[in-house]
């Protein structure tokens, strides 16, 4: 019977003999029990350009910005409500920004972009995702958030055991950073070549977005990349699931 139960999951029959769907087991942990860091990737003005990275009007995940804003808000409120005795359980909010070394790239520090009638640095974070004074910023010039930034050492030195990753773009810097976080075993405990305790990497799928390319629409590219990462490199979850599980009231 146990074998059949495993095969039939995630379907059960409730007391009314109706079939219900059960979500897969959510492995992510409350921040109160596992040191957690948010990794916000490349939410910069350059990606507001109507055509530079693809057709902005046809970008995936229309609610991406709203979800990013909610995640930041919940993490900040969680930290503010922590009692002094529990400060070690605070969530680290890490902002990663791309500064290209290619002067032709819109993500080069010299580039400007018009936003709401104002000329602003293209590498500047979008207003809703701007870091607070006590939140660290890491600057990269390649796809990975962990190459040449010091972010990996920062996370290890702070004994981070759970990452919550989101931002732009799904198939480029988000995917690369997620894969490398997994391969570097940043949140795992390894002793004598053996995995002692596996940490958690959570990729917030509906707080990421990308653009169409190669004749493939943006939403398809977004979903295929999430599917490739899910349960291999990370746990792909949605914003509300993360908020309800990670940022529990203290």
Short mmCIF file of C-alpha atoms in Angstrom, two decimals:
data_model
loop_
_atom_site.label_atom_id
_atom_site.label_comp_id
_atom_site.label_asym_id
_atom_site.label_seq_id
_atom_site.Cartn_x
_atom_site.Cartn_y
_atom_site.Cartn_z
CA UNK A 1 0.00 0.00 0.00
CA UNK A 2 2.85 2.40 0.72
CA UNK A 3 4.12 1.91 -2.83
CA UNK A 4 0.69 2.71 -4.25
CA UNK A 5 0.45 5.76 -2.01
CA UNK A 6 3.75 7.04 -3.35
CA UNK A 7 2.66 6.45 -6.94
CA UNK A 8 -0.73 8.12 -6.53
CA UNK A 9 0.54 11.22 -4.72
CA UNK A 10 -0.23 14.09 -5.03
CA UNK A 11 -3.88 12.94 -5.35
CA UNK A 12 -6.10 12.00 -2.41
CA UNK A 13 -9.79 11.42 -1.87
CA UNK A 14 -11.34 13.58 0.81
CA UNK A 15 -14.13 12.66 3.22
CA UNK A 16 -16.71 13.52 0.57
CA UNK A 17 -15.10 11.09 -1.87
CA UNK A 18 -13.98 14.01 -4.02
CA UNK A 19 -10.51 14.03 -5.53
CA UNK A 20 -8.22 16.81 -4.32
CA UNK A 21 -4.83 17.97 -5.50
CA UNK A 22 -2.08 18.19 -2.90
CA UNK A 23 0.87 20.50 -3.44
CA UNK A 24 4.30 18.92 -3.44
CA UNK A 25 6.03 19.04 -0.11
CA UNK A 26 7.36 22.51 0.59
CA UNK A 27 10.90 22.08 1.88
CA UNK A 28 11.63 25.73 2.55
CA UNK A 29 11.87 26.67 6.20
CA UNK A 30 10.76 29.59 8.39
CA UNK A 31 13.50 32.18 8.77
CA UNK A 32 13.18 31.69 12.53
CA UNK A 33 14.58 28.17 12.17
CA UNK A 34 17.02 28.54 9.26
CA UNK A 35 19.24 31.55 8.60
CA UNK A 36 17.87 33.05 5.39
CA UNK A 37 19.10 35.50 2.77
CA UNK A 38 17.10 37.14 -0.01
CA UNK A 39 19.06 37.53 -3.25
CA UNK A 40 17.49 40.16 -5.52
CA UNK A 41 19.11 40.11 -8.95
CA UNK A 42 19.44 42.92 -11.52
CA UNK A 43 16.18 44.83 -11.03
CA UNK A 44 17.66 47.88 -12.74
CA UNK A 45 16.41 50.75 -14.90
CA UNK A 46 17.94 49.29 -18.06
CA UNK A 47 15.25 46.60 -18.14
CA UNK A 48 12.59 49.30 -18.56
CA UNK A 49 13.86 50.00 -22.08
CA UNK A 50 11.08 49.14 -24.55
CA UNK A 51 13.27 47.08 -26.92
CA UNK A 52 16.87 46.70 -25.67
CA UNK A 53 16.37 43.21 -24.22
CA UNK A 54 13.25 42.28 -26.16
CA UNK A 55 9.75 43.64 -26.47
CA UNK A 56 8.98 44.98 -23.00
CA UNK A 57 5.26 44.85 -23.74
CA UNK A 58 5.53 41.09 -24.29
CA UNK A 59 7.76 40.30 -21.32
CA UNK A 60 6.78 37.37 -19.12
CA UNK A 61 5.31 37.53 -15.62
CA UNK A 62 3.34 40.81 -15.60
CA UNK A 63 3.05 40.72 -11.79
CA UNK A 64 6.79 40.27 -11.26
CA UNK A 65 7.35 43.78 -9.90
CA UNK A 66 4.41 43.55 -7.51
CA UNK A 67 5.69 40.23 -6.19
CA UNK A 68 9.23 41.52 -5.74
CA UNK A 69 7.89 44.50 -3.84
CA UNK A 70 5.85 42.19 -1.59
CA UNK A 71 8.84 39.97 -0.82
CA UNK A 72 10.99 42.94 0.13
CA UNK A 73 8.21 44.43 2.24
CA UNK A 74 7.58 41.18 4.11
CA UNK A 75 11.29 40.57 4.75
CA UNK A 76 11.75 44.10 6.09
CA UNK A 77 8.69 43.88 8.31
CA UNK A 78 9.82 40.50 9.58
CA UNK A 79 13.19 42.00 10.56
CA UNK A 80 11.61 45.04 12.20
CA UNK A 81 9.40 42.87 14.40
CA UNK A 82 12.18 40.60 15.62
CA UNK A 83 12.80 40.88 19.35
CA UNK A 84 16.35 41.82 20.30
CA UNK A 85 16.99 38.32 21.59
CA UNK A 86 16.21 36.87 18.15
CA UNK A 87 18.28 39.24 16.01
CA UNK A 88 20.36 36.30 14.78
CA UNK A 89 17.24 35.14 12.92
CA UNK A 90 17.08 38.33 10.84
CA UNK A 91 16.79 37.90 7.08
CA UNK A 92 19.75 39.23 5.10
CA UNK A 93 18.53 41.28 2.13
CA UNK A 94 21.16 41.18 -0.62
CA UNK A 95 20.94 43.30 -3.77
CA UNK A 96 22.92 42.22 -6.84
CA UNK A 97 23.41 44.65 -9.72
CA UNK A 98 24.97 44.17 -13.13
CA UNK A 99 27.59 46.67 -14.34
CA UNK A 100 28.79 45.56 -17.75
CA UNK A 101 32.37 46.22 -18.86
CA UNK A 102 31.11 46.47 -22.46
CA UNK A 103 30.59 50.18 -23.26
CA UNK A 104 27.96 49.22 -25.86
CA UNK A 105 25.76 47.52 -23.27
CA UNK A 106 22.84 49.40 -21.79
CA UNK A 107 23.99 47.95 -18.47
CA UNK A 108 27.31 49.81 -18.67
CA UNK A 109 27.66 52.42 -15.89
CA UNK A 110 27.95 55.29 -18.39
CA UNK A 111 24.55 54.62 -19.98
CA UNK A 112 21.44 56.65 -19.24
CA UNK A 113 17.77 55.79 -19.75
CA UNK A 114 14.64 57.90 -19.62
CA UNK A 115 12.28 56.86 -16.83
CA UNK A 116 9.11 58.87 -16.17
CA UNK A 117 10.51 61.78 -18.14
CA UNK A 118 13.83 61.84 -16.28
CA UNK A 119 17.24 60.74 -17.50
CA UNK A 120 18.60 58.23 -15.00
CA UNK A 121 21.59 55.86 -14.85
CA UNK A 122 20.57 52.63 -16.56
CA UNK A 123 22.37 50.56 -13.91
CA UNK A 124 20.49 52.26 -11.08
CA UNK A 125 17.99 49.98 -9.31
CA UNK A 126 14.36 50.50 -10.18
CA UNK A 127 12.72 52.71 -7.58
CA UNK A 128 10.52 50.03 -5.99
CA UNK A 129 13.52 47.71 -5.56
CA UNK A 130 16.04 50.22 -4.24
CA UNK A 131 18.13 48.99 -1.30
CA UNK A 132 17.64 50.44 2.16
CA UNK A 133 20.61 51.95 4.02
CA UNK A 134 21.29 48.73 5.95
CA UNK A 135 21.07 46.37 2.95
CA UNK A 136 24.22 45.23 1.17
CA UNK A 137 24.79 45.66 -2.58
CA UNK A 138 27.05 43.49 -4.73
CA UNK A 139 28.19 44.57 -8.20
CA UNK A 140 28.87 41.95 -10.86
CA UNK A 141 29.95 42.07 -14.50
CA UNK A 142 29.03 38.52 -15.52
CA UNK A 143 25.86 36.45 -15.23
CA UNK A 144 26.62 34.86 -11.87
CA UNK A 145 26.07 36.75 -8.63
CA UNK A 146 28.93 34.74 -7.14
CA UNK A 147 31.79 35.57 -9.52
CA UNK A 148 34.06 38.37 -8.33
CA UNK A 149 31.55 39.80 -5.86
CA UNK A 150 32.35 38.41 -2.41
CA UNK A 151 28.71 37.41 -1.98
CA UNK A 152 29.56 33.74 -1.51
CA UNK A 153 31.93 34.49 1.38
CA UNK A 154 29.42 36.87 2.95
CA UNK A 155 26.74 34.17 2.98
CA UNK A 156 29.10 31.53 4.36
CA UNK A 157 30.46 33.87 7.04
CA UNK A 158 26.90 34.57 8.18
CA UNK A 159 26.02 30.86 8.29
CA UNK A 160 23.20 31.27 5.77
CA UNK A 161 21.38 27.98 5.21
CA UNK A 162 18.54 29.15 2.98
CA UNK A 163 18.52 31.38 -0.11
CA UNK A 164 15.44 33.01 -1.61
CA UNK A 165 16.35 34.09 -5.16
CA UNK A 166 14.36 36.30 -7.53
CA UNK A 167 14.77 39.09 -10.10
CA UNK A 168 15.84 39.51 -13.73
CA UNK A 169 16.14 37.73 -16.03
CA UNK A 170 14.92 34.19 -15.51
CA UNK A 171 17.02 32.52 -18.19
CA UNK A 172 20.21 34.55 -17.78
CA UNK A 173 21.46 35.91 -14.46
CA UNK A 174 18.76 34.35 -12.28
CA UNK A 175 19.30 30.89 -13.73
CA UNK A 176 23.10 31.15 -13.68
CA UNK A 177 23.17 32.40 -10.09
CA UNK A 178 20.76 29.70 -8.93
CA UNK A 179 22.78 26.94 -10.56
CA UNK A 180 26.04 28.24 -9.11
CA UNK A 181 24.58 28.63 -5.63
CA UNK A 182 23.67 24.96 -5.79
CA UNK A 183 26.96 23.77 -7.31
CA UNK A 184 29.03 25.77 -4.84
CA UNK A 185 27.02 24.21 -2.00
CA UNK A 186 26.79 27.62 -0.37
CA UNK A 187 23.98 26.62 2.00
CA UNK A 188 25.03 23.01 2.56
CA UNK A 189 27.11 21.52 5.36
CA UNK A 190 29.77 19.20 3.94
CA UNK A 191 32.32 17.39 6.09
CA UNK A 192 35.08 15.09 4.86
CA UNK A 193 33.57 15.05 1.39
CA UNK A 194 30.14 13.97 2.64
CA UNK A 195 26.91 15.96 2.67
CA UNK A 196 25.89 16.28 6.32
CA UNK A 197 22.96 18.68 5.99
CA UNK A 198 21.49 20.07 2.80
CA UNK A 199 20.39 23.69 2.85
CA UNK A 200 17.51 25.20 0.90
CA UNK A 201 17.59 27.25 -2.29
CA UNK A 202 14.20 28.72 -3.12
CA UNK A 203 13.60 30.33 -6.51
CA UNK A 204 10.51 32.54 -6.52
CA UNK A 205 9.17 31.87 -10.01
CA UNK A 206 6.50 34.56 -10.14
CA UNK A 207 9.01 37.17 -8.93
CA UNK A 208 11.26 36.60 -11.96
CA UNK A 209 10.74 37.59 -15.58
CA UNK A 210 12.32 37.39 -19.02
CA UNK A 211 11.88 38.39 -22.65
CA UNK A 212 11.07 36.62 -25.90
CA UNK A 213 14.01 35.49 -28.00
CA UNK A 214 14.79 33.17 -30.90
CA UNK A 215 11.18 33.15 -32.02
CA UNK A 216 10.05 31.76 -28.65
CA UNK A 217 7.62 33.78 -26.55
CA UNK A 218 8.73 35.13 -23.18
CA UNK A 219 6.36 33.10 -21.01
CA UNK A 220 7.49 29.83 -22.60
CA UNK A 221 11.14 30.68 -22.03
CA UNK A 222 10.34 31.66 -18.45
CA UNK A 223 8.42 28.47 -17.66
CA UNK A 224 10.90 26.11 -19.35
CA UNK A 225 13.78 27.61 -17.38
CA UNK A 226 11.88 27.31 -14.11
CA UNK A 227 11.06 23.69 -14.91
CA UNK A 228 14.73 22.96 -15.62
CA UNK A 229 15.78 24.39 -12.27
CA UNK A 230 12.99 22.98 -10.11
CA UNK A 231 13.98 20.15 -7.74
CA UNK A 232 17.40 19.91 -9.40
CA UNK A 233 19.02 23.22 -8.48
CA UNK A 234 16.28 24.83 -6.38
CA UNK A 235 12.73 24.62 -5.11
CA UNK A 236 10.63 26.77 -7.44
CA UNK A 237 7.86 28.36 -5.39
CA UNK A 238 5.44 31.28 -5.66
CA UNK A 239 5.54 34.55 -3.76
CA UNK A 240 2.61 33.89 -1.43
CA UNK A 241 3.96 30.45 -0.48
CA UNK A 242 7.30 32.02 0.43
CA UNK A 243 5.66 34.77 2.47
CA UNK A 244 3.46 32.32 4.39
CA UNK A 245 6.28 29.86 5.07
CA UNK A 246 9.49 31.87 5.42
CA UNK A 247 8.26 35.09 7.01
CA UNK A 248 6.13 33.62 9.75
CA UNK A 249 5.09 35.99 12.52
CA UNK A 250 7.47 36.18 15.43
#
